[in-house]
Coordinates of C-alpha atoms in Angstrom, one line a residue:
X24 CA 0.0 0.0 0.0
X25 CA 0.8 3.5 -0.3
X26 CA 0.2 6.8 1.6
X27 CA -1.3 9.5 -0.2
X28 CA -0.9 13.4 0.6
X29 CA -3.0 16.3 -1.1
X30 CA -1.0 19.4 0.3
X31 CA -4.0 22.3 -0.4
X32 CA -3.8 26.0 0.7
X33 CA -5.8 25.6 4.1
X34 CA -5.9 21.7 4.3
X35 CA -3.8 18.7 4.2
X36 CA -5.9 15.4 2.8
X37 CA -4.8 12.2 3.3
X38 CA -5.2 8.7 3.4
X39 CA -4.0 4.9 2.2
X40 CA -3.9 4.0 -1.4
X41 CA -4.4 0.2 -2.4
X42 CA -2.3 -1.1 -5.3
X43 CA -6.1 -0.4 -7.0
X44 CA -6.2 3.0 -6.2
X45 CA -8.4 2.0 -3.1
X46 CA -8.5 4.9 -0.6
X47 CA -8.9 4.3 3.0
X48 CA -8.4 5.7 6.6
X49 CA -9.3 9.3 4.7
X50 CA -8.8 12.0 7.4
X51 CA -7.4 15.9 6.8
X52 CA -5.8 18.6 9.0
X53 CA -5.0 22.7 8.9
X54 CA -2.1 23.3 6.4
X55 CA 0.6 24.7 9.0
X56 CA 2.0 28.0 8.4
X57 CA 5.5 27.1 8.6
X58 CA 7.6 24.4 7.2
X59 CA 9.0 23.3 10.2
X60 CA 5.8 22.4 11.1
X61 CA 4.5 21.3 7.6
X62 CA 7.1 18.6 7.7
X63 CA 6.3 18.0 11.6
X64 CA 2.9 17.0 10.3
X65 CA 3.7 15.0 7.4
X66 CA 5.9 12.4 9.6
X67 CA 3.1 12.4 11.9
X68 CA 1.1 11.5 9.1
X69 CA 3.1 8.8 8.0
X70 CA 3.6 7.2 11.4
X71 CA 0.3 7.2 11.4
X72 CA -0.8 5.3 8.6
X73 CA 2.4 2.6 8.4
X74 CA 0.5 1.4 11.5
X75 CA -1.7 -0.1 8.9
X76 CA 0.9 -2.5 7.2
X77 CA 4.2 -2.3 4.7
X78 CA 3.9 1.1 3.1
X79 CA 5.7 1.5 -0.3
X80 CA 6.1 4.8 -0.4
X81 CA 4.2 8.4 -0.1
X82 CA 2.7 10.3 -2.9
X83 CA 2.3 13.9 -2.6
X84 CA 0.1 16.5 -4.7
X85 CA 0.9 20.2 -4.2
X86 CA -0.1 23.4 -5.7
X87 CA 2.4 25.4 -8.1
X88 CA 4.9 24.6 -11.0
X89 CA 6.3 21.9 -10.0
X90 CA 9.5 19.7 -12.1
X91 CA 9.6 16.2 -12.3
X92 CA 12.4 15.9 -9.8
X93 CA 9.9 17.1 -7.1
X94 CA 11.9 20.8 -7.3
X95 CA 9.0 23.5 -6.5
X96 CA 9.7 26.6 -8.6
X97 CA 6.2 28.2 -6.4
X98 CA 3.8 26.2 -4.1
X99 CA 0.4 28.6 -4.7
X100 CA -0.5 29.9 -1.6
X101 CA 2.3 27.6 0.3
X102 CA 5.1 30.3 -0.1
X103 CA 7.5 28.8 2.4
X104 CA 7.9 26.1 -0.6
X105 CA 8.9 27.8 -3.3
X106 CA 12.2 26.7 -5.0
X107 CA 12.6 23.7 -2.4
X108 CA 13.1 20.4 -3.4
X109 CA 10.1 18.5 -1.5
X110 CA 10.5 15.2 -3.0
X111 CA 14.6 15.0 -1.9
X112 CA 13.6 16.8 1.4
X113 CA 10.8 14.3 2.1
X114 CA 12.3 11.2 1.2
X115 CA 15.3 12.2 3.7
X116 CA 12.8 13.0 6.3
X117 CA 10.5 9.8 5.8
X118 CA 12.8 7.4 4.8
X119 CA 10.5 5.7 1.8
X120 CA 10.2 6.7 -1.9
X121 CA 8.4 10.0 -2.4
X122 CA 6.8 11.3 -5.9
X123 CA 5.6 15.2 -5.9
X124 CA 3.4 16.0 -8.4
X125 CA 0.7 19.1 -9.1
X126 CA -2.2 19.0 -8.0
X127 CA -4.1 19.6 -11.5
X128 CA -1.6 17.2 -13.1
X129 CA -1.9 14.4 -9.9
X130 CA -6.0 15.1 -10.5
X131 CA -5.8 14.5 -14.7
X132 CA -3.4 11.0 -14.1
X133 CA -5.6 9.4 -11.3
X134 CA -8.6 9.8 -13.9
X135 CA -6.7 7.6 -16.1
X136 CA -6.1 5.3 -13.3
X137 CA -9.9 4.7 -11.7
X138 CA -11.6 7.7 -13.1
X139 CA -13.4 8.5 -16.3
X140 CA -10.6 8.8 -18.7
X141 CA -9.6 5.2 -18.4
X142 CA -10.2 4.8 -22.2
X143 CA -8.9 7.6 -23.5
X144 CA -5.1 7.8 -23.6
X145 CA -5.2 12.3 -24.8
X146 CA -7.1 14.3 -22.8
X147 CA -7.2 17.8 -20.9
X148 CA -8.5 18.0 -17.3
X149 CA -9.9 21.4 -16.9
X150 CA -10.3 22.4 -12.9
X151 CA -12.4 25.2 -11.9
X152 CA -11.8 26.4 -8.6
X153 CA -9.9 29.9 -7.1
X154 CA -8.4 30.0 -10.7
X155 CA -7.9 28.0 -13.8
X156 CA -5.9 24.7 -13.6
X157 CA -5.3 22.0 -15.6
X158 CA -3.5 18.9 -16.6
X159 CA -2.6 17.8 -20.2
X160 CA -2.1 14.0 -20.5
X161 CA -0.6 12.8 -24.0
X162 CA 0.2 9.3 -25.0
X163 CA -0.8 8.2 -21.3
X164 CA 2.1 10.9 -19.9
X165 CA 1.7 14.0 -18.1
X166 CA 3.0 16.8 -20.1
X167 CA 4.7 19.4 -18.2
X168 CA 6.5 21.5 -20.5
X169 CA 9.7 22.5 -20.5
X170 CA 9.4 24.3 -17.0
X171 CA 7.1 22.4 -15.5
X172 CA 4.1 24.9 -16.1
X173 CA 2.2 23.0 -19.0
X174 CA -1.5 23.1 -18.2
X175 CA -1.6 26.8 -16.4
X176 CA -4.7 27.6 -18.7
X177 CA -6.3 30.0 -16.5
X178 CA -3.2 32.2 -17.9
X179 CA -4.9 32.0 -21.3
X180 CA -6.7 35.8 -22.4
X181 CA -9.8 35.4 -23.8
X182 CA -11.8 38.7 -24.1
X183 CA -10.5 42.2 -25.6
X184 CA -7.8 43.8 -24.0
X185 CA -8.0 47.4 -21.9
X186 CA -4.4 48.4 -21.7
X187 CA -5.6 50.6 -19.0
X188 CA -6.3 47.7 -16.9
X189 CA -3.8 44.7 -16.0
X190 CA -4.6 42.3 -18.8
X191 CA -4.8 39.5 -16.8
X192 CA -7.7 40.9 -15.6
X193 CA -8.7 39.1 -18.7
X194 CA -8.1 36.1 -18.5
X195 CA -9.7 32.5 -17.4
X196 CA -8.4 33.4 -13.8
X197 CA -10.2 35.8 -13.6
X198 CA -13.4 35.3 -15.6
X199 CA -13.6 31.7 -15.6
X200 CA -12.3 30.9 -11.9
X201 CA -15.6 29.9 -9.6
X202 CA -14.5 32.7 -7.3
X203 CA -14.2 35.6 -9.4
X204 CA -15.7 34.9 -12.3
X205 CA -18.9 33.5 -10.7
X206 CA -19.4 34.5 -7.0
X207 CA -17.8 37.6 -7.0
X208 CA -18.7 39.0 -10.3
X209 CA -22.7 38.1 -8.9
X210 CA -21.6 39.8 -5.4
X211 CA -20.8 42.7 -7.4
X212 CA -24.0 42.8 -9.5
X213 CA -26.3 42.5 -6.3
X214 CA -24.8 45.3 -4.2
X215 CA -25.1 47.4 -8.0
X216 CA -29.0 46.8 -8.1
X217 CA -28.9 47.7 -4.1
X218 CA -29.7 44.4 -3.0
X219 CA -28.1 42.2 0.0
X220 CA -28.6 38.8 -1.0
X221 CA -24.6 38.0 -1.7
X222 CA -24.0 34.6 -2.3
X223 CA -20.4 35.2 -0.8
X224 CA -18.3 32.0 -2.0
X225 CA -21.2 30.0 -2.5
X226 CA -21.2 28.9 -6.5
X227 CA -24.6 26.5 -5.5
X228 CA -26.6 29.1 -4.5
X229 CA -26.0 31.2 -7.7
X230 CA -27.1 28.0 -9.6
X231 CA -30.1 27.6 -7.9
X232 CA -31.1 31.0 -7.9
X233 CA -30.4 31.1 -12.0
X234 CA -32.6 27.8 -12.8
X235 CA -34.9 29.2 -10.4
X236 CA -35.4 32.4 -12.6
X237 CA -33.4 34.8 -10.9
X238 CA -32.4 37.6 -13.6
X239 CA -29.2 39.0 -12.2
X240 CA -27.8 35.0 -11.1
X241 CA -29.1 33.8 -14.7
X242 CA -27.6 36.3 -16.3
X243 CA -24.2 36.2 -14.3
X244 CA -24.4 32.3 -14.7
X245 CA -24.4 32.7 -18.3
X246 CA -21.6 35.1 -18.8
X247 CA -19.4 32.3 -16.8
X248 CA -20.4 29.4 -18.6
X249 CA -19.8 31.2 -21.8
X250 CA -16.1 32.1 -20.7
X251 CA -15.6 28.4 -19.7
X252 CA -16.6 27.2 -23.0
X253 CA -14.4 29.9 -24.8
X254 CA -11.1 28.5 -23.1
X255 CA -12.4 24.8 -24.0
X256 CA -13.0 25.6 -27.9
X257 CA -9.3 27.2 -27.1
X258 CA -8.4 24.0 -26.1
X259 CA -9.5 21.8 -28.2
X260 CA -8.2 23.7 -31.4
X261 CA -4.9 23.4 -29.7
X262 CA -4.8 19.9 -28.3
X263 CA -7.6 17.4 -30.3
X264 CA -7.9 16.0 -26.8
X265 CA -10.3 13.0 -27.0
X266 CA -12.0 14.2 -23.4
X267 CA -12.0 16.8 -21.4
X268 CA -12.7 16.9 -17.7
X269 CA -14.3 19.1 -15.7
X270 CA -13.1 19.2 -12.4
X271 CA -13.3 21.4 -9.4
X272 CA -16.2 21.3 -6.1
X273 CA -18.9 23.1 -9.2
X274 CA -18.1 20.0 -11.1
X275 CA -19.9 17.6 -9.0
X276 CA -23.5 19.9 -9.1
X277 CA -25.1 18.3 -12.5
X278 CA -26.9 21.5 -12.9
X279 CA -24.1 23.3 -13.0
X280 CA -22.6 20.5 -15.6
X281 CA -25.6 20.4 -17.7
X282 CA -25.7 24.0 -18.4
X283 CA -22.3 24.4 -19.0
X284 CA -22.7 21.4 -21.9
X285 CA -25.5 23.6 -22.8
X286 CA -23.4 26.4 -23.9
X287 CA -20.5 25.1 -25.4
X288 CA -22.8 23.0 -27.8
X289 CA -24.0 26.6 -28.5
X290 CA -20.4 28.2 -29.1
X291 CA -20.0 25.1 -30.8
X292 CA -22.9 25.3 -33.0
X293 CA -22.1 28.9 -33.6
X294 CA -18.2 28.1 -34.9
X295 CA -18.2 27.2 -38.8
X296 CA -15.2 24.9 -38.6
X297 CA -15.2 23.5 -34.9
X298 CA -19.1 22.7 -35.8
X299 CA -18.2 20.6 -38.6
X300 CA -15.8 18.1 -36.7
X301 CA -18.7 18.0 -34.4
X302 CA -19.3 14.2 -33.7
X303 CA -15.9 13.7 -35.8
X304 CA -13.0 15.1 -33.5
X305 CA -14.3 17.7 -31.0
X306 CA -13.7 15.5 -27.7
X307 CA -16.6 15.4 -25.3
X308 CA -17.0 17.0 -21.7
X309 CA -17.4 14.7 -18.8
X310 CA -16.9 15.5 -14.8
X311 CA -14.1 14.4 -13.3
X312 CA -15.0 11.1 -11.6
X313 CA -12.6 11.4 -8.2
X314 CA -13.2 14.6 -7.3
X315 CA -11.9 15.2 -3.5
X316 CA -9.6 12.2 -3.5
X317 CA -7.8 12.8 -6.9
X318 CA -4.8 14.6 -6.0
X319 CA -3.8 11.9 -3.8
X320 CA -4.6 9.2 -5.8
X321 CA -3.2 10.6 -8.8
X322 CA 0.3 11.6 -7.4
X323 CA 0.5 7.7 -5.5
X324 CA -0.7 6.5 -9.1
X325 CA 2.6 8.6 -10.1
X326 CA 4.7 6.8 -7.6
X327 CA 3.3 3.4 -8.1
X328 CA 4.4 3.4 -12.0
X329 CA 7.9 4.6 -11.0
X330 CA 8.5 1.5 -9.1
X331 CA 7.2 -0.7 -11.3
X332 CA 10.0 0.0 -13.8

């Protein structure tokens, strides 16, 4: 078995991986502040857990651009981690094997493992959450690039630039992210029209208020599905992916799924050439299948093909 480790922002996920991709004994705990203490908790964590039986190493999924070797040129929010090597530092700590992958990236490859991309061998995992990440998976292989950043599409611009403005004010961070693009930009709109029913952070209660007929969250609703579907017809010009998954907590509400399919059958529709390879090459939208447990999964997933070589 294997110990999995999803490293977010404000909380640390793990649990035990079968050779299946099997979670069990799931728990989580605060990310710490400092990494002194990050690393206090992670060998508490494994102590922990090798309790259980034989452990064959730890997987680890972290935010940031991260290089194969485990080197972490950022770490998202975690800035303590930038330009540390967490996979050399880790293994000396814990004594086992250690694989550090990106969260998006460790999220796209445990899809291929037990998910809903098991068939498909190219595909793009799109994950909407604070910002715009993603994972590219070609020929079965993450792609990474040649910094590590491959699959950083909320960097992508995709509306007309004011060069008044900082342009990436424009792009799918900012107008396709769940938090900005959805909850915010409908915070915004309320308090505009005097009103005080702000939805704060929550992405459900826009959706509900939309299907239920609510002008300003229908409206707001639509804007951000139509700048989702803009960056995937992006996409899928650049990468013929066979799939694309949707991931991210708004990808588990069907409503939300549903209306996103919606409109980028209607972009489609409305794009001469992308319209044509409809039902030909344009690879479909599903939801990610693993959704909470996929960064661990996918980064022990990593680990477990390296030592099988």
């Amino acid at each position: 078995m294997y110990i999995g480790i999803d490293i977010g922002g404000t909380t640390i996920k793990y649990g035990l991986v079968a050779d299946t991709g099997l979670v069990s004994n799931k728990h989580k705990i605060a990310t710490p502040t400092k990494k002194i203490d990050l690393y206090t908790v992670l060998k508490g964590i494994v102590s922990e857990l090798s309790q259980q039986g034989v452990v064959k190493g730890v997987g680890v999924s972290a935010p940031g651009i991260i290089q194969k070797d485990g080197f972490m040129t950022t770490g998202g929010a975690i800035t303590y981690l930038y330009g540390v090597n967490l996979k050399e530092e880790l293994e000396h700590l814990l004594n086992l094997p250690v694989r550090v992958e990106n969260d998006a990236n460790a999220a796209a490859i445990a899809e291929k493992w037990i998910g809903n991309a098991q068939d498909a061998s190219n595909y793009l995992c799109l994950v909407l959450g604070t910002g715009v990440g993603g994972g590219i998976i070609i020929n079965d292989q993450v792609y990474r690039g040649g910094h590590g950043m491959a699959g950083e599409f909320g960097y992508m611009l995709t509306q007309t630039l004011d060069w008044e403005r900082e342009i990436e004010d424009f792009s799918l961070n900012r107008t396709a992210s769940v938090i900005t693009g959805l909850c915010q930009r409908y915070n915004k709109e309320i308090l505009s029209n005097g009103q005080a029913n702000l939805a704060g952070d929550d992405a459900s209660y826009i959706i509900s208020l939309a299907l239920s007929g609510d002008t300003i969250a229908n409206k707001v609703l639509n804007d951000y599905t139509e700048a989702v579907s803009v960056g995937l017809l992006n996409l899928i010009g650049a990468f013929d992916p066979e799939i694309i998954l949707i991931g991210g907590g708004i990808s588990a509400n069907t409503d939300f799924f549903e209306k996103l399919v919606q409109t980028f059958d209607q972009l489609l529709r409305a794009h001469d050439s992308l319209n044509y390879l409809k039902n030909k090459t344009v690879g479909q939208l599903k939801p990610t299948k693993l959704r909470n447990d996929a960064g661990l999964i996918g980064a022990v997933y990593q680990l477990h093909l390296d030592l099988l070589k």
